[in-house]
């Protein structure tokens, strides 16, 4: 289903209502997994009626996707927060560590939205957007290189999977250390891809 039945983004009242619904969903996810959150709980938290909810969203999954959009945009931007050549292995982009620190401070929310293995509304959206951005960057920097689609998939899968394992407690590491490790792994993916493709 689409993310919304009606957009109405130009109407300030609509924007406020949707913001309240997003906030209510995230608050609910602090207490329980997304699959145990109900529309009734969300509308109570937002102070609106069920009819208002369905005026804006098809279902809770559509609301969850929209609620994840901001963190996904920030994650994708954090991994590309550099000009010219990317920083070296020991120097991850500062926004990456900052983002992971924020995620770590609200682990229950992200554990609810990002399932183990990288699924869930956050995982699906993050993987798709990161793959798209990575592919755009690769095409702009090395046009004509073969295998760009596979490299973009590897980048998206690596980051999404590692983030999911981290928020679900499968790996215990501080946000700054995690940022450094993720950055080294992503650089290794790109270096391996260039060697495989015969690119110097």
PDB file of C-alpha atoms in Angstrom:
ATOM      1  CA  UNK A   1       0.000   0.000   0.000  1.00  0.00           C
ATOM      2  CA  UNK A   2       1.037   3.596  -0.464  1.00  0.00           C
ATOM      3  CA  UNK A   3       2.259   5.639   2.467  1.00  0.00           C
ATOM      4  CA  UNK A   4      -0.819   7.790   2.601  1.00  0.00           C
ATOM      5  CA  UNK A   5      -4.346   8.012   1.321  1.00  0.00           C
ATOM      6  CA  UNK A   6      -4.160  11.791   1.144  1.00  0.00           C
ATOM      7  CA  UNK A   7      -1.117  13.984   1.143  1.00  0.00           C
ATOM      8  CA  UNK A   8      -2.277  17.474   1.942  1.00  0.00           C
ATOM      9  CA  UNK A   9       1.276  18.428   2.844  1.00  0.00           C
ATOM     10  CA  UNK A  10       0.551  22.047   1.935  1.00  0.00           C
ATOM     11  CA  UNK A  11      -2.040  22.320   4.714  1.00  0.00           C
ATOM     12  CA  UNK A  12      -0.461  23.223   8.102  1.00  0.00           C
ATOM     13  CA  UNK A  13      -3.258  21.439   9.954  1.00  0.00           C
ATOM     14  CA  UNK A  14      -2.592  18.264   8.015  1.00  0.00           C
ATOM     15  CA  UNK A  15       1.132  18.532   8.694  1.00  0.00           C
ATOM     16  CA  UNK A  16       0.478  18.980  12.432  1.00  0.00           C
ATOM     17  CA  UNK A  17      -1.887  16.020  12.548  1.00  0.00           C
ATOM     18  CA  UNK A  18       0.570  13.764  10.762  1.00  0.00           C
ATOM     19  CA  UNK A  19       3.388  14.920  13.039  1.00  0.00           C
ATOM     20  CA  UNK A  20       1.277  14.069  16.103  1.00  0.00           C
ATOM     21  CA  UNK A  21       0.510  10.625  14.704  1.00  0.00           C
ATOM     22  CA  UNK A  22       4.205   9.990  13.985  1.00  0.00           C
ATOM     23  CA  UNK A  23       5.159  11.097  17.490  1.00  0.00           C
ATOM     24  CA  UNK A  24       2.456   8.908  19.022  1.00  0.00           C
ATOM     25  CA  UNK A  25       3.651   5.882  17.077  1.00  0.00           C
ATOM     26  CA  UNK A  26       7.268   6.394  18.131  1.00  0.00           C
ATOM     27  CA  UNK A  27       6.170   6.823  21.750  1.00  0.00           C
ATOM     28  CA  UNK A  28       4.198   3.581  21.543  1.00  0.00           C
ATOM     29  CA  UNK A  29       7.236   1.809  20.112  1.00  0.00           C
ATOM     30  CA  UNK A  30       9.174   2.784  23.246  1.00  0.00           C
ATOM     31  CA  UNK A  31       6.949   0.366  25.146  1.00  0.00           C
ATOM     32  CA  UNK A  32       6.275  -2.519  22.761  1.00  0.00           C
ATOM     33  CA  UNK A  33       7.175  -3.938  19.319  1.00  0.00           C
ATOM     34  CA  UNK A  34       5.457  -2.427  16.306  1.00  0.00           C
ATOM     35  CA  UNK A  35       3.433  -5.587  15.686  1.00  0.00           C
ATOM     36  CA  UNK A  36       1.852  -5.145  19.135  1.00  0.00           C
ATOM     37  CA  UNK A  37       0.971  -1.475  18.637  1.00  0.00           C
ATOM     38  CA  UNK A  38      -2.644  -0.779  17.673  1.00  0.00           C
ATOM     39  CA  UNK A  39      -4.290   2.037  15.780  1.00  0.00           C
ATOM     40  CA  UNK A  40      -6.348   2.718  18.917  1.00  0.00           C
ATOM     41  CA  UNK A  41      -3.208   3.247  20.967  1.00  0.00           C
ATOM     42  CA  UNK A  42      -1.741   5.599  18.384  1.00  0.00           C
ATOM     43  CA  UNK A  43      -4.848   7.742  17.971  1.00  0.00           C
ATOM     44  CA  UNK A  44      -5.215   8.036  21.751  1.00  0.00           C
ATOM     45  CA  UNK A  45      -1.630   9.195  22.007  1.00  0.00           C
ATOM     46  CA  UNK A  46      -2.108  11.682  19.187  1.00  0.00           C
ATOM     47  CA  UNK A  47      -5.446  12.944  20.476  1.00  0.00           C
ATOM     48  CA  UNK A  48      -7.293  12.271  17.224  1.00  0.00           C
ATOM     49  CA  UNK A  49     -10.023   9.900  16.101  1.00  0.00           C
ATOM     50  CA  UNK A  50      -9.684   6.698  14.090  1.00  0.00           C
ATOM     51  CA  UNK A  51     -11.376   8.343  11.126  1.00  0.00           C
ATOM     52  CA  UNK A  52      -8.673  11.010  11.121  1.00  0.00           C
ATOM     53  CA  UNK A  53      -5.982   8.328  11.150  1.00  0.00           C
ATOM     54  CA  UNK A  54      -7.450   6.574   8.115  1.00  0.00           C
ATOM     55  CA  UNK A  55      -7.871   9.870   6.316  1.00  0.00           C
ATOM     56  CA  UNK A  56      -4.067  10.162   6.282  1.00  0.00           C
ATOM     57  CA  UNK A  57      -2.752   6.581   6.313  1.00  0.00           C
ATOM     58  CA  UNK A  58      -3.805   3.222   4.952  1.00  0.00           C
ATOM     59  CA  UNK A  59      -2.492   1.366   8.005  1.00  0.00           C
ATOM     60  CA  UNK A  60       0.125   1.435  10.775  1.00  0.00           C
ATOM     61  CA  UNK A  61       2.842   0.213   8.437  1.00  0.00           C
ATOM     62  CA  UNK A  62       2.319   3.252   6.209  1.00  0.00           C
ATOM     63  CA  UNK A  63       2.583   5.516   9.252  1.00  0.00           C
ATOM     64  CA  UNK A  64       5.705   3.684  10.407  1.00  0.00           C
ATOM     65  CA  UNK A  65       7.374   4.145   7.017  1.00  0.00           C
ATOM     66  CA  UNK A  66       6.740   7.883   7.174  1.00  0.00           C
ATOM     67  CA  UNK A  67       7.924   8.002  10.793  1.00  0.00           C
ATOM     68  CA  UNK A  68      11.189   6.360   9.707  1.00  0.00           C
ATOM     69  CA  UNK A  69      11.801   8.744   6.805  1.00  0.00           C
ATOM     70  CA  UNK A  70      13.732  11.349   8.807  1.00  0.00           C
ATOM     71  CA  UNK A  71      16.144   8.906  10.449  1.00  0.00           C
ATOM     72  CA  UNK A  72      16.687   7.171   7.099  1.00  0.00           C
ATOM     73  CA  UNK A  73      17.541  10.466   5.410  1.00  0.00           C
ATOM     74  CA  UNK A  74      19.958  11.308   8.206  1.00  0.00           C
ATOM     75  CA  UNK A  75      21.596   7.879   8.052  1.00  0.00           C
ATOM     76  CA  UNK A  76      22.099   8.071   4.296  1.00  0.00           C
ATOM     77  CA  UNK A  77      23.441  11.619   4.563  1.00  0.00           C
ATOM     78  CA  UNK A  78      25.766  10.624   7.430  1.00  0.00           C
ATOM     79  CA  UNK A  79      27.416   7.957   5.294  1.00  0.00           C
ATOM     80  CA  UNK A  80      27.992  10.511   2.542  1.00  0.00           C
ATOM     81  CA  UNK A  81      28.991  13.481   4.710  1.00  0.00           C
ATOM     82  CA  UNK A  82      32.233  14.291   2.934  1.00  0.00           C
ATOM     83  CA  UNK A  83      33.465  16.219  -0.084  1.00  0.00           C
ATOM     84  CA  UNK A  84      36.054  15.040  -2.574  1.00  0.00           C
ATOM     85  CA  UNK A  85      37.732  11.797  -1.547  1.00  0.00           C
ATOM     86  CA  UNK A  86      36.101   9.876   1.336  1.00  0.00           C
ATOM     87  CA  UNK A  87      37.881   9.998   4.723  1.00  0.00           C
ATOM     88  CA  UNK A  88      40.368   7.256   5.545  1.00  0.00           C
ATOM     89  CA  UNK A  89      39.588   4.101   7.556  1.00  0.00           C
ATOM     90  CA  UNK A  90      40.398   5.751  10.871  1.00  0.00           C
ATOM     91  CA  UNK A  91      38.294   8.846  10.275  1.00  0.00           C
ATOM     92  CA  UNK A  92      34.571   8.086   9.842  1.00  0.00           C
ATOM     93  CA  UNK A  93      32.309  11.046   9.032  1.00  0.00           C
ATOM     94  CA  UNK A  94      31.365  12.707  12.369  1.00  0.00           C
ATOM     95  CA  UNK A  95      27.604  12.674  11.582  1.00  0.00           C
ATOM     96  CA  UNK A  96      27.736   8.867  11.519  1.00  0.00           C
ATOM     97  CA  UNK A  97      28.849   8.626  15.132  1.00  0.00           C
ATOM     98  CA  UNK A  98      26.340  11.280  16.165  1.00  0.00           C
ATOM     99  CA  UNK A  99      23.525   9.398  14.466  1.00  0.00           C
ATOM    100  CA  UNK A 100      24.452   6.092  16.088  1.00  0.00           C
ATOM    101  CA  UNK A 101      24.604   7.762  19.501  1.00  0.00           C
ATOM    102  CA  UNK A 102      21.040   8.996  19.034  1.00  0.00           C
ATOM    103  CA  UNK A 103      19.861   5.571  17.865  1.00  0.00           C
ATOM    104  CA  UNK A 104      21.564   3.962  20.863  1.00  0.00           C
ATOM    105  CA  UNK A 105      19.779   6.351  23.212  1.00  0.00           C
ATOM    106  CA  UNK A 106      16.386   5.208  21.870  1.00  0.00           C
ATOM    107  CA  UNK A 107      17.098   1.537  21.280  1.00  0.00           C
ATOM    108  CA  UNK A 108      13.554   0.294  22.070  1.00  0.00           C
ATOM    109  CA  UNK A 109      12.072   2.465  19.307  1.00  0.00           C
ATOM    110  CA  UNK A 110      14.529   1.351  16.662  1.00  0.00           C
ATOM    111  CA  UNK A 111      14.377  -2.264  17.800  1.00  0.00           C
ATOM    112  CA  UNK A 112      10.643  -2.101  17.174  1.00  0.00           C
ATOM    113  CA  UNK A 113      10.956  -0.550  13.713  1.00  0.00           C
ATOM    114  CA  UNK A 114      14.066  -2.423  12.550  1.00  0.00           C
ATOM    115  CA  UNK A 115      13.660  -6.173  12.794  1.00  0.00           C
ATOM    116  CA  UNK A 116      16.490  -8.641  13.215  1.00  0.00           C
ATOM    117  CA  UNK A 117      18.166  -9.246   9.888  1.00  0.00           C
ATOM    118  CA  UNK A 118      17.300  -5.752   8.663  1.00  0.00           C
ATOM    119  CA  UNK A 119      13.573  -6.104   8.011  1.00  0.00           C
ATOM    120  CA  UNK A 120      10.695  -4.000   9.236  1.00  0.00           C
ATOM    121  CA  UNK A 121       9.662  -0.573   7.941  1.00  0.00           C
ATOM    122  CA  UNK A 122      12.933   1.068   8.974  1.00  0.00           C
ATOM    123  CA  UNK A 123      15.108  -1.686   7.537  1.00  0.00           C
ATOM    124  CA  UNK A 124      13.262  -1.840   4.227  1.00  0.00           C
ATOM    125  CA  UNK A 125      13.310   1.919   3.719  1.00  0.00           C
ATOM    126  CA  UNK A 126      16.917   2.296   4.867  1.00  0.00           C
ATOM    127  CA  UNK A 127      18.154  -0.439   2.545  1.00  0.00           C
ATOM    128  CA  UNK A 128      16.270   0.967  -0.453  1.00  0.00           C
ATOM    129  CA  UNK A 129      17.360   4.577   0.089  1.00  0.00           C
ATOM    130  CA  UNK A 130      20.971   3.733   0.901  1.00  0.00           C
ATOM    131  CA  UNK A 131      21.243   1.510  -2.164  1.00  0.00           C
ATOM    132  CA  UNK A 132      19.791   4.256  -4.348  1.00  0.00           C
ATOM    133  CA  UNK A 133      22.148   6.918  -2.965  1.00  0.00           C
ATOM    134  CA  UNK A 134      25.176   4.630  -3.206  1.00  0.00           C
ATOM    135  CA  UNK A 135      24.359   3.768  -6.796  1.00  0.00           C
ATOM    136  CA  UNK A 136      23.970   7.444  -7.674  1.00  0.00           C
ATOM    137  CA  UNK A 137      27.356   8.216  -6.101  1.00  0.00           C
ATOM    138  CA  UNK A 138      29.082   5.342  -7.885  1.00  0.00           C
ATOM    139  CA  UNK A 139      27.655   6.341 -11.261  1.00  0.00           C
ATOM    140  CA  UNK A 140      28.732   9.938 -10.739  1.00  0.00           C
ATOM    141  CA  UNK A 141      32.255   9.106  -9.551  1.00  0.00           C
ATOM    142  CA  UNK A 142      33.079   6.123 -11.726  1.00  0.00           C
ATOM    143  CA  UNK A 143      30.726   6.134 -14.728  1.00  0.00           C
ATOM    144  CA  UNK A 144      30.909   3.012 -16.806  1.00  0.00           C
ATOM    145  CA  UNK A 145      32.411   0.795 -14.103  1.00  0.00           C
ATOM    146  CA  UNK A 146      30.781  -2.651 -14.058  1.00  0.00           C
ATOM    147  CA  UNK A 147      29.195  -4.121 -10.944  1.00  0.00           C
ATOM    148  CA  UNK A 148      27.965  -0.855  -9.452  1.00  0.00           C
ATOM    149  CA  UNK A 149      24.581  -2.341  -8.637  1.00  0.00           C
ATOM    150  CA  UNK A 150      26.201  -5.143  -6.629  1.00  0.00           C
ATOM    151  CA  UNK A 151      28.442  -2.715  -4.767  1.00  0.00           C
ATOM    152  CA  UNK A 152      25.461  -0.530  -3.876  1.00  0.00           C
ATOM    153  CA  UNK A 153      23.561  -3.596  -2.644  1.00  0.00           C
ATOM    154  CA  UNK A 154      26.532  -4.665  -0.533  1.00  0.00           C
ATOM    155  CA  UNK A 155      26.816  -1.222   1.065  1.00  0.00           C
ATOM    156  CA  UNK A 156      23.099  -1.080   1.835  1.00  0.00           C
ATOM    157  CA  UNK A 157      22.966  -4.635   3.151  1.00  0.00           C
ATOM    158  CA  UNK A 158      26.057  -4.234   5.314  1.00  0.00           C
ATOM    159  CA  UNK A 159      24.940  -1.051   7.020  1.00  0.00           C
ATOM    160  CA  UNK A 160      21.327  -2.137   7.509  1.00  0.00           C
ATOM    161  CA  UNK A 161      22.282  -5.573   8.808  1.00  0.00           C
ATOM    162  CA  UNK A 162      24.942  -4.334  11.220  1.00  0.00           C
ATOM    163  CA  UNK A 163      22.624  -1.634  12.549  1.00  0.00           C
ATOM    164  CA  UNK A 164      19.867  -4.210  13.097  1.00  0.00           C
ATOM    165  CA  UNK A 165      22.184  -6.572  14.971  1.00  0.00           C
ATOM    166  CA  UNK A 166      23.417  -3.691  17.104  1.00  0.00           C
ATOM    167  CA  UNK A 167      19.997  -2.412  18.170  1.00  0.00           C
ATOM    168  CA  UNK A 168      18.900  -5.986  18.926  1.00  0.00           C
ATOM    169  CA  UNK A 169      21.900  -6.504  21.186  1.00  0.00           C
ATOM    170  CA  UNK A 170      23.737  -9.087  19.090  1.00  0.00           C
ATOM    171  CA  UNK A 171      26.892  -7.002  19.211  1.00  0.00           C
ATOM    172  CA  UNK A 172      27.974  -4.835  22.123  1.00  0.00           C
ATOM    173  CA  UNK A 173      30.012  -1.827  21.089  1.00  0.00           C
ATOM    174  CA  UNK A 174      29.860   1.906  21.800  1.00  0.00           C
ATOM    175  CA  UNK A 175      28.397   4.151  19.068  1.00  0.00           C
ATOM    176  CA  UNK A 176      31.718   5.803  18.199  1.00  0.00           C
ATOM    177  CA  UNK A 177      33.471   2.448  17.934  1.00  0.00           C
ATOM    178  CA  UNK A 178      30.609   1.093  15.836  1.00  0.00           C
ATOM    179  CA  UNK A 179      30.852   4.083  13.496  1.00  0.00           C
ATOM    180  CA  UNK A 180      34.579   3.415  13.031  1.00  0.00           C
ATOM    181  CA  UNK A 181      34.048  -0.283  12.323  1.00  0.00           C
ATOM    182  CA  UNK A 182      31.186   0.296   9.905  1.00  0.00           C
ATOM    183  CA  UNK A 183      33.226   2.900   8.050  1.00  0.00           C
ATOM    184  CA  UNK A 184      36.215   0.556   7.679  1.00  0.00           C
ATOM    185  CA  UNK A 185      33.966  -2.223   6.395  1.00  0.00           C
ATOM    186  CA  UNK A 186      32.270   0.061   3.875  1.00  0.00           C
ATOM    187  CA  UNK A 187      35.632   1.279   2.564  1.00  0.00           C
ATOM    188  CA  UNK A 188      36.709  -2.359   2.268  1.00  0.00           C
ATOM    189  CA  UNK A 189      33.589  -3.137   0.204  1.00  0.00           C
ATOM    190  CA  UNK A 190      34.424  -0.333  -2.224  1.00  0.00           C
ATOM    191  CA  UNK A 191      38.102  -1.326  -2.405  1.00  0.00           C
ATOM    192  CA  UNK A 192      37.212  -4.953  -3.072  1.00  0.00           C
ATOM    193  CA  UNK A 193      34.726  -3.940  -5.746  1.00  0.00           C
ATOM    194  CA  UNK A 194      37.386  -1.895  -7.547  1.00  0.00           C
ATOM    195  CA  UNK A 195      39.840  -4.804  -7.458  1.00  0.00           C
ATOM    196  CA  UNK A 196      37.196  -7.216  -8.722  1.00  0.00           C
ATOM    197  CA  UNK A 197      36.264  -4.864 -11.541  1.00  0.00           C
ATOM    198  CA  UNK A 198      39.907  -4.302 -12.449  1.00  0.00           C
ATOM    199  CA  UNK A 199      39.692  -0.607 -11.553  1.00  0.00           C
ATOM    200  CA  UNK A 200      42.922   0.881 -10.185  1.00  0.00           C
TER     201      UNK A 200
END
